[in-house]
Coordinates of N, CA, C and O in Angstrom, one line a residue:
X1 N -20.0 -0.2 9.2 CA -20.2 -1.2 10.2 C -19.2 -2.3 10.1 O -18.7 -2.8 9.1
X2 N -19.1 -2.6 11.5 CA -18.2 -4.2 11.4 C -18.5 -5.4 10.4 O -19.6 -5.8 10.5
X3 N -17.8 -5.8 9.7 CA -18.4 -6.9 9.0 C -19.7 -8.2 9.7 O -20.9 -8.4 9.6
X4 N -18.8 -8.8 10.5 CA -19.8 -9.6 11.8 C -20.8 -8.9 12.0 O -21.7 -9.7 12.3
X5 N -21.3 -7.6 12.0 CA -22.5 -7.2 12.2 C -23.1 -6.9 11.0 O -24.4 -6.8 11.2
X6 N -22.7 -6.7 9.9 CA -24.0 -7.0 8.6 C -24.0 -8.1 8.5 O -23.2 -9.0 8.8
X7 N -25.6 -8.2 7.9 CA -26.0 -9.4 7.1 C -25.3 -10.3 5.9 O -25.2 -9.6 4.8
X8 N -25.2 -10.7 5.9 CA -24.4 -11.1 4.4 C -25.1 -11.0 3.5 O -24.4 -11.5 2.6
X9 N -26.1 -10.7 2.8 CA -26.2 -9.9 1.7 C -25.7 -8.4 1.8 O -25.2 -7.9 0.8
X10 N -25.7 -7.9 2.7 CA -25.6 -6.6 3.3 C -23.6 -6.7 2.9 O -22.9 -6.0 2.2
X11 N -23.4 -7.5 3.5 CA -21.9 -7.5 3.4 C -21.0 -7.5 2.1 O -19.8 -7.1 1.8
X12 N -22.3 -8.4 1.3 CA -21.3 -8.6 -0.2 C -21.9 -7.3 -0.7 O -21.1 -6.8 -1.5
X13 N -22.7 -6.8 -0.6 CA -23.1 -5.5 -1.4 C -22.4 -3.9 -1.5 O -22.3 -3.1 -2.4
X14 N -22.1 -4.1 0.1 CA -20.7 -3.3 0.3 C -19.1 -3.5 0.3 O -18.3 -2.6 0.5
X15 N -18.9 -5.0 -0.1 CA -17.8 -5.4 -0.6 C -17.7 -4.8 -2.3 O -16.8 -4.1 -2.9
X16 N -18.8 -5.2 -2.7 CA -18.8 -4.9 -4.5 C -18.8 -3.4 -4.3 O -17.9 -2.9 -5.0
X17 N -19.4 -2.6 -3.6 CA -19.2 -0.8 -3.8 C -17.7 -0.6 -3.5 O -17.1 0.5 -3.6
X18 N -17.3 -1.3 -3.3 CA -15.9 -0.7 -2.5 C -15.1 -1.5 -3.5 O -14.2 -0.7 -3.9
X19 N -14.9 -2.6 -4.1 CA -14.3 -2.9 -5.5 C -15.0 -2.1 -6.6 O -14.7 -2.3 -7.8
X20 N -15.6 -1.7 -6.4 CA -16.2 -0.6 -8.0 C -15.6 0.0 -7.3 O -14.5 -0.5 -7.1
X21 N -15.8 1.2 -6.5 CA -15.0 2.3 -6.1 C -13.5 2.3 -6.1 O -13.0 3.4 -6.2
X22 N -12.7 1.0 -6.1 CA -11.6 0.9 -6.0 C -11.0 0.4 -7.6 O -9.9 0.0 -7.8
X23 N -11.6 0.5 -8.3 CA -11.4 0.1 -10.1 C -11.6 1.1 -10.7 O -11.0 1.2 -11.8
X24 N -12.7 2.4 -10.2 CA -12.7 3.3 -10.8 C -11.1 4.4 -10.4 O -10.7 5.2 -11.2
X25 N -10.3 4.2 -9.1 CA -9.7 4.7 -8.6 C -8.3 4.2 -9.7 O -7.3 5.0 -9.6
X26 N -8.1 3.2 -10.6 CA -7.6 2.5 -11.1 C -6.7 1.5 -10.0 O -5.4 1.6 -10.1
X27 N -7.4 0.4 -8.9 CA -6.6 0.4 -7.9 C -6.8 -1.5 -8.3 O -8.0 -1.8 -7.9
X28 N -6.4 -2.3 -8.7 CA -7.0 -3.5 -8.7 C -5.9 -4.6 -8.1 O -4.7 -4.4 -8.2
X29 N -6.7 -6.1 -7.4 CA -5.8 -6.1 -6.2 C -6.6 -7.7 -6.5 O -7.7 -8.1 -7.0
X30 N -5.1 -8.5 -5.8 CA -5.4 -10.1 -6.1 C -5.0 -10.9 -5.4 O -3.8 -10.6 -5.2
X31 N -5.2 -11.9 -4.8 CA -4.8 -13.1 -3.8 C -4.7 -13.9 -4.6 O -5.5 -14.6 -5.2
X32 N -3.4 -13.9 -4.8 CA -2.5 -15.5 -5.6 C -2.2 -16.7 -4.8 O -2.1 -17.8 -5.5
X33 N -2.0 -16.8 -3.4 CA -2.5 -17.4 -2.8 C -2.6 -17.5 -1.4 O -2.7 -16.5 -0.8
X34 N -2.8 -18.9 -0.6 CA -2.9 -18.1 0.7 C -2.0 -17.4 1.5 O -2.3 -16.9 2.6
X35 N -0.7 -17.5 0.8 CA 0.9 -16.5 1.5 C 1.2 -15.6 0.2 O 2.4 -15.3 0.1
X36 N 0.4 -15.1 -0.6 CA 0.8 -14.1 -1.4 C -0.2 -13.1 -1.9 O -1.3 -13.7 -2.0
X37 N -0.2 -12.1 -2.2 CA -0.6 -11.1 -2.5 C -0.4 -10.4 -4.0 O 0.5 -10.8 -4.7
X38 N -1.4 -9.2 -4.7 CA -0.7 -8.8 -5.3 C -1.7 -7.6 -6.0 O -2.8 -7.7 -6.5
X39 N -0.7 -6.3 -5.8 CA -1.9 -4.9 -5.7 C -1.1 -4.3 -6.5 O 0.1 -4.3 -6.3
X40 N -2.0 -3.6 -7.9 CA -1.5 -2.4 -8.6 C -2.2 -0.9 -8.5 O -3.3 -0.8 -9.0
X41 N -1.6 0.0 -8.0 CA -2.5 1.1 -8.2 C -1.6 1.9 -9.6 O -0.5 1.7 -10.1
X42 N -2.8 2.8 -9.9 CA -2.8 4.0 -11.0 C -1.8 5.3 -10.8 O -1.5 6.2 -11.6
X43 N -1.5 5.2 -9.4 CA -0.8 6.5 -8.5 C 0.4 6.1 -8.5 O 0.8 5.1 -9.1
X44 N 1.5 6.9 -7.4 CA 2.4 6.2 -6.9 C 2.1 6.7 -5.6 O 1.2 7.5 -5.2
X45 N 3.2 6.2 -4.9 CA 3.0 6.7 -3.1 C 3.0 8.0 -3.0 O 3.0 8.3 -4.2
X46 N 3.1 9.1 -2.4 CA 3.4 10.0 -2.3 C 5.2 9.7 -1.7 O 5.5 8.7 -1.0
X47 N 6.0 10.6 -2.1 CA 7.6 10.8 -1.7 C 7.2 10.9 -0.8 O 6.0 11.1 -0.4
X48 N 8.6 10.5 0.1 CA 8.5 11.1 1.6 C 8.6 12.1 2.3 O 8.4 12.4 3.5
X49 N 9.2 13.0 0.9 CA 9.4 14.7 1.4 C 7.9 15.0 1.2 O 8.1 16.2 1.4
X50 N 6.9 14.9 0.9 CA 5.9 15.4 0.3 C 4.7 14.2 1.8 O 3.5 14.3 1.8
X51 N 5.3 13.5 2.5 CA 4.3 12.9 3.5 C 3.5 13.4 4.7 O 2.5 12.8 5.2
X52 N 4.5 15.0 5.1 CA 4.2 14.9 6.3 C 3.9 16.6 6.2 O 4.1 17.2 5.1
X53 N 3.6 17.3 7.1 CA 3.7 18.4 7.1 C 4.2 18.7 8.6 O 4.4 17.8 9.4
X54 N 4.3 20.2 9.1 CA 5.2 20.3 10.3 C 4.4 21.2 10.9 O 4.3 22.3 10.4
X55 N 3.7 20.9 12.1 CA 3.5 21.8 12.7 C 4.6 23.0 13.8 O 5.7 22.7 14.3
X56 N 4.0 24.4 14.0 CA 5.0 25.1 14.6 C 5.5 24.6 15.4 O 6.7 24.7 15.2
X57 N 5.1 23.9 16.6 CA 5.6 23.1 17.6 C 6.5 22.1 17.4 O 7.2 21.6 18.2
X58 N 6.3 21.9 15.9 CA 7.7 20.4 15.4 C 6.9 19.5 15.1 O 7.5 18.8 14.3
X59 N 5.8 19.0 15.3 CA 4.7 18.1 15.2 C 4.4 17.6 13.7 O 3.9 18.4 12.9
X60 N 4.6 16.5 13.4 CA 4.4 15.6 12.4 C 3.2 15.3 11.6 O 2.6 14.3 12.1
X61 N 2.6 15.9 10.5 CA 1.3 15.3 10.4 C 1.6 14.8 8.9 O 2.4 15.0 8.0
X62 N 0.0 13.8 9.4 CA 0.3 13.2 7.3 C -0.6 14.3 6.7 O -1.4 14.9 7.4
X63 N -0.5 14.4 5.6 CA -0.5 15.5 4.3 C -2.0 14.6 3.9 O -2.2 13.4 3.6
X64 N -2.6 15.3 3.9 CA -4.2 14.7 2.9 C -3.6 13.5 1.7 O -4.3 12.4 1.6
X65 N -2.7 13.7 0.9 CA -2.3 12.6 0.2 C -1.8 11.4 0.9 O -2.4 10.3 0.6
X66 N -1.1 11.5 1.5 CA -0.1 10.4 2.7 C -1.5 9.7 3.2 O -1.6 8.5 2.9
X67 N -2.7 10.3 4.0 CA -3.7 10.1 4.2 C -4.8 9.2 3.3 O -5.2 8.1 3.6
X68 N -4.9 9.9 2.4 CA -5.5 9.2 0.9 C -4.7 7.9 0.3 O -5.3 6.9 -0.2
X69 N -3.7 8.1 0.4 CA -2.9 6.6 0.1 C -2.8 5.4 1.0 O -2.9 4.2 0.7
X70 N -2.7 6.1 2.3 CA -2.9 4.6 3.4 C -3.8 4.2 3.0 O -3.8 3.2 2.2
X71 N -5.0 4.9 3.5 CA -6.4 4.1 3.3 C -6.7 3.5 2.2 O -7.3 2.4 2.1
X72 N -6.5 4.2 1.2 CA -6.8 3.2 -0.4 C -5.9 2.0 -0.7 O -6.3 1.1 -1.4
X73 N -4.3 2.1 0.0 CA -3.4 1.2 0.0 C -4.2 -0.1 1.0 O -4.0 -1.3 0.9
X74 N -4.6 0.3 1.5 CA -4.8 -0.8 3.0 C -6.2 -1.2 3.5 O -6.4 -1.8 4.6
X75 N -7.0 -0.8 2.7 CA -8.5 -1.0 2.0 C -8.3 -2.4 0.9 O -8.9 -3.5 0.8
X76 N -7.2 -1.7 -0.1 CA -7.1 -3.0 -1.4 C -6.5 -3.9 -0.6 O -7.2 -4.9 -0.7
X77 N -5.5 -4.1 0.4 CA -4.9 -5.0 0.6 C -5.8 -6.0 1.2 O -6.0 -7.1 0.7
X78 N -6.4 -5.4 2.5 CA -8.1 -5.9 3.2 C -8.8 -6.7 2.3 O -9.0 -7.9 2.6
X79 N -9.2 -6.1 1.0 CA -10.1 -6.2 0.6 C -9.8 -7.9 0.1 O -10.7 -8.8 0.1
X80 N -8.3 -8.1 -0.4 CA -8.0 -9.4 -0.8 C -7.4 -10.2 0.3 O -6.6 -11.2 0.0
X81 N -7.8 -9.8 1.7 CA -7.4 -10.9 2.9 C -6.0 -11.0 3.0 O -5.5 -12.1 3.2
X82 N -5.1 -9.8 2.9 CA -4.2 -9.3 3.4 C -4.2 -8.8 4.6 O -4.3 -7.6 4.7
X83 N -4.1 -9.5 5.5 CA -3.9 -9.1 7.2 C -2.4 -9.1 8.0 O -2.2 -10.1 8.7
X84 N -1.5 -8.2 7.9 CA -0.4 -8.6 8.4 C -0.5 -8.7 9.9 O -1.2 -7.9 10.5
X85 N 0.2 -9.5 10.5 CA 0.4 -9.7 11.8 C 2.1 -9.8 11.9 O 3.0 -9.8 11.0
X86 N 2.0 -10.1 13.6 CA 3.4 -10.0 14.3 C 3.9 -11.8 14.0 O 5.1 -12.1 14.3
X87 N 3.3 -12.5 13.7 CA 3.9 -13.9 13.6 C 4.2 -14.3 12.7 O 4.5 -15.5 12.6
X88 N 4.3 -13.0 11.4 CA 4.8 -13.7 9.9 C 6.0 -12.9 9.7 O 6.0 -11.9 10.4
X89 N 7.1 -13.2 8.8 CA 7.6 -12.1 8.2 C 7.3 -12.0 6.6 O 6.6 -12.8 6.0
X90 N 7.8 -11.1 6.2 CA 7.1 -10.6 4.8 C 8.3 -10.2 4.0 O 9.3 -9.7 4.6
X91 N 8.2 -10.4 2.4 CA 8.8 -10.2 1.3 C 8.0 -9.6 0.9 O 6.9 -9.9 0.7
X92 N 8.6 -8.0 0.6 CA 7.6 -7.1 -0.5 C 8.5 -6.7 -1.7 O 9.7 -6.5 -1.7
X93 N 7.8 -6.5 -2.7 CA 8.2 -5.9 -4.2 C 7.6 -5.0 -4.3 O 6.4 -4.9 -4.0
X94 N 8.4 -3.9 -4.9 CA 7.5 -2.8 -5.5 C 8.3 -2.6 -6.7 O 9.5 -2.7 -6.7
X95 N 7.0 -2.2 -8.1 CA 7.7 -1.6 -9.5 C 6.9 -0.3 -9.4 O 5.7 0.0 -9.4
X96 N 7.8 0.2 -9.3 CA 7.2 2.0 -9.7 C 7.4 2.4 -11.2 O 8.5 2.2 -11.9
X97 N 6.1 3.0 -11.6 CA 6.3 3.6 -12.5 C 6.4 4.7 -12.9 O 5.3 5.2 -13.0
X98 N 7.3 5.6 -13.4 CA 7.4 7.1 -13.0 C 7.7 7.8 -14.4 O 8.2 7.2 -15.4
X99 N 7.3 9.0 -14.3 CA 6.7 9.9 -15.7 C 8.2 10.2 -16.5 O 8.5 10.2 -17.7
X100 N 9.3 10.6 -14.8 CA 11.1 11.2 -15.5 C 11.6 10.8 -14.8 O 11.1 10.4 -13.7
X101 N 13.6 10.6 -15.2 CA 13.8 10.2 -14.2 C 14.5 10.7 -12.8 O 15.4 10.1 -12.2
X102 N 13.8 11.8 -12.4 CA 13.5 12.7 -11.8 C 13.3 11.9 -10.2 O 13.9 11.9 -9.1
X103 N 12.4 11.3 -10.5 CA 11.6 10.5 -9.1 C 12.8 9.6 -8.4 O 13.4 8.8 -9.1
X104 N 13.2 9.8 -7.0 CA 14.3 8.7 -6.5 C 13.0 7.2 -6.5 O 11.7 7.3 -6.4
X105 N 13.8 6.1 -6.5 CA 13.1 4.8 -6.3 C 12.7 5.1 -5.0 O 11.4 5.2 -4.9
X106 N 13.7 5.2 -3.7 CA 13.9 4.8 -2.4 C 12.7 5.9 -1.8 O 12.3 5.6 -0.6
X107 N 11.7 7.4 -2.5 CA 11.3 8.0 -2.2 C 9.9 7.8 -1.8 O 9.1 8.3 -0.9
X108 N 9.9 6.9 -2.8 CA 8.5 5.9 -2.8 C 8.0 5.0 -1.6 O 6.8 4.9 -1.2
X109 N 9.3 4.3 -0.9 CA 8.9 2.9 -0.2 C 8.3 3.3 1.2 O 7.5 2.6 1.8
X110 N 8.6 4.4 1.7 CA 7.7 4.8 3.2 C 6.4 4.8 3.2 O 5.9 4.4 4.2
X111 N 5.6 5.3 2.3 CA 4.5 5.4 2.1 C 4.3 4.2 1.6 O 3.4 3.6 2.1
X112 N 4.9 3.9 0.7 CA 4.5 2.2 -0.3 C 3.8 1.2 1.2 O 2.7 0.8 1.5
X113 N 4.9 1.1 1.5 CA 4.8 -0.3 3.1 C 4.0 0.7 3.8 O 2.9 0.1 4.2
X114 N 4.1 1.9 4.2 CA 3.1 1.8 5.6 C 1.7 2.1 4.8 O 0.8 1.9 5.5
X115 N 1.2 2.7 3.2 CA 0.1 1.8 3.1 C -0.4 0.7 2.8 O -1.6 0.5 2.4
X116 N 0.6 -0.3 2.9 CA 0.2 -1.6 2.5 C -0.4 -2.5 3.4 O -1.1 -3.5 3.3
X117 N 0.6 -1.7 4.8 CA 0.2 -2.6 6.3 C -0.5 -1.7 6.9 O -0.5 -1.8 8.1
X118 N -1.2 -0.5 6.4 CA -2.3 0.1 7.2 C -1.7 0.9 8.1 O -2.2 0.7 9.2
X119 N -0.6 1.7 8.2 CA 0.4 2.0 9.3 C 0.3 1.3 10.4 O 0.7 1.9 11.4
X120 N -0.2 -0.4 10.7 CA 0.4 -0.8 11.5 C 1.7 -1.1 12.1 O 2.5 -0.8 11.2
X121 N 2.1 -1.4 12.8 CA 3.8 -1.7 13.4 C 4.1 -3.1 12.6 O 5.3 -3.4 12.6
X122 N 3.1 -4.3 11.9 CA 3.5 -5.3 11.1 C 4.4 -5.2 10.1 O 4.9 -6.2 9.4
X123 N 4.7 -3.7 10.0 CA 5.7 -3.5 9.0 C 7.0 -3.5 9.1 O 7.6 -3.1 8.1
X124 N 7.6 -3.9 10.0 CA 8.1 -4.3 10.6 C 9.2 -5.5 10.6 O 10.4 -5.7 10.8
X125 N 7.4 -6.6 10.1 CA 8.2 -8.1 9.4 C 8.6 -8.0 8.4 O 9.0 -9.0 7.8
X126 N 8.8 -6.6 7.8 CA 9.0 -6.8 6.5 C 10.9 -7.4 6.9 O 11.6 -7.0 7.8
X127 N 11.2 -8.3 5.9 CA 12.5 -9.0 6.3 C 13.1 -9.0 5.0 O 14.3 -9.1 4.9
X128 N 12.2 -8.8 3.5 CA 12.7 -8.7 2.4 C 12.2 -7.8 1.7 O 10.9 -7.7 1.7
X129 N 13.0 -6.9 0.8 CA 12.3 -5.6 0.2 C 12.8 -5.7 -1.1 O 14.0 -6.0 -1.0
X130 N 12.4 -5.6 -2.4 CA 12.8 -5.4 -3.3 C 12.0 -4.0 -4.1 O 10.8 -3.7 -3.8
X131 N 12.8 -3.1 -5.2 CA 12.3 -2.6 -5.7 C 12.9 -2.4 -7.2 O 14.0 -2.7 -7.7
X132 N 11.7 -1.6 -7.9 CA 12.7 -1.4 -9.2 C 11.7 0.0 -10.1 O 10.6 0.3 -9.7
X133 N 12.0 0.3 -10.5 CA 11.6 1.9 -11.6 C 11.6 1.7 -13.3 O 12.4 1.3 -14.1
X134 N 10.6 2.0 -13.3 CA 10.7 2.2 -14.9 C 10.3 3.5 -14.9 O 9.7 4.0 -14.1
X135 N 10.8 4.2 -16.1 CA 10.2 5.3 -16.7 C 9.7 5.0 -17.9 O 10.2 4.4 -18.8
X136 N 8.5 5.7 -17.9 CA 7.1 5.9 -19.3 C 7.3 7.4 -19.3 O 7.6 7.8 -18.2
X137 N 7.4 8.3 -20.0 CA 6.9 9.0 -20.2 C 5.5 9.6 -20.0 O 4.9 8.7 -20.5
X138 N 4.9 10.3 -19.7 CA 3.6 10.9 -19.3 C 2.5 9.4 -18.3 O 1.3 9.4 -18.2
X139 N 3.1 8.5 -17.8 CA 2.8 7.7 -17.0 C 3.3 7.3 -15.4 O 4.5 7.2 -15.2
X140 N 2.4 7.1 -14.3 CA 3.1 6.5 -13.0 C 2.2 5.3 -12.6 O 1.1 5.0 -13.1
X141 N 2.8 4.6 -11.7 CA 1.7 3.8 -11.3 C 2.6 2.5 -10.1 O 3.8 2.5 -10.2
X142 N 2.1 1.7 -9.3 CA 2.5 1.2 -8.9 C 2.4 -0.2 -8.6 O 1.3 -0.4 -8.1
X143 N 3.1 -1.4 -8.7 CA 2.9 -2.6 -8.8 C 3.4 -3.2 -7.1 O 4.3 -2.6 -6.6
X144 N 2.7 -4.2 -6.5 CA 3.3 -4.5 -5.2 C 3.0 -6.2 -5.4 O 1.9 -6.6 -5.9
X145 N 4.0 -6.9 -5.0 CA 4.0 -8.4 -4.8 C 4.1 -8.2 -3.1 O 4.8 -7.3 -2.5
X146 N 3.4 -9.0 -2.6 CA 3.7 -9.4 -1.0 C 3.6 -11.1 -1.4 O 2.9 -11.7 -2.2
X147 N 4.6 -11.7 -0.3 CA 4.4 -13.1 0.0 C 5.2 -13.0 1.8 O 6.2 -12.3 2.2
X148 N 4.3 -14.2 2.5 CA 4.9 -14.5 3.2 C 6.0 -15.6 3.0 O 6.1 -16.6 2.3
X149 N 6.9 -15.0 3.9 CA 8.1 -15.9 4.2 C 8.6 -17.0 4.7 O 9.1 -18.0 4.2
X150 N 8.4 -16.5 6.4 CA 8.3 -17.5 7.2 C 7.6 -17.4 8.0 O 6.8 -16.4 7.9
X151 N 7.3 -18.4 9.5 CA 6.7 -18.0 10.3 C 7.6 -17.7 11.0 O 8.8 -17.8 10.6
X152 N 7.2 -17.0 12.5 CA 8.0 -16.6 13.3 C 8.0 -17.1 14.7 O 8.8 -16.7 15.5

């Protein structure tokens, strides 16, 4: 249900299932302030060779992962009053962390941004992108800074 239509006990009760659910996912997510953001997940994005699948016709679909990642990306973002719109632009960071160094950086960011802005078209404002890679050994995981920039 719409938020406006539970009750607010009703509302914080399903807020907290959905941060347990999202901690057990290893996904934990923070409002630094009211123009900044800041979400780590346990995963990484899915590549972008690995986002889509093709139907015979040529037809583009997202992959159950690609799928799985928006919504968990763009749930945590929600969940800390991350709403992008068309009247901001946006600085995003991403630190990937990847197992070899096998993984391209640049493989990551399609999926990174469009689940951060919920595949909306806000992604758009993105006006500044930064990224960077570490490798761990037998670890991945992903760090995101958002702040707004300017208005528009």
């Amino acid at each position: 249900p719409k938020a406006e239509a539970m009750n607010p006990a009703a509302y914080a009760s399903a807020k907290s299932i959905a941060a347990d659910v999202a901690a057990a996912r290893g996904i934990r997510a923070q409002r630094i302030s009211p123009t900044a953001w800041s979400l780590h997940f346990d995963r990484l994005p899915p590549k972008t060779n690995k986002m889509y699948w093709h139907t015979e016709s040529g037809a583009m679909i997202l992959t159950e992962d690609a799928r799985l990642w928006r919504r968990e990306a763009s749930e945590a973002a929600e969940s800390i009053g991350f709403a992008p719109n068309h009247h901001q632009s946006y600085s995003v960071a991403f630190s990937f962390i990847v197992p070899t160094w096998a993984s391209d950086i640049d493989a990551f960011l399609k999926a990174g941004i469009d689940g951060i802005f919920g595949g909306s078209r806000s992604d758009n404002r993105v006006v500044e992108l930064h990224a960077t890679k570490r490798v761990l050994k037998g670890q991945e995981g992903c760090d995101v800074a958002i702040r707004v920039t300017e208005e528009a």
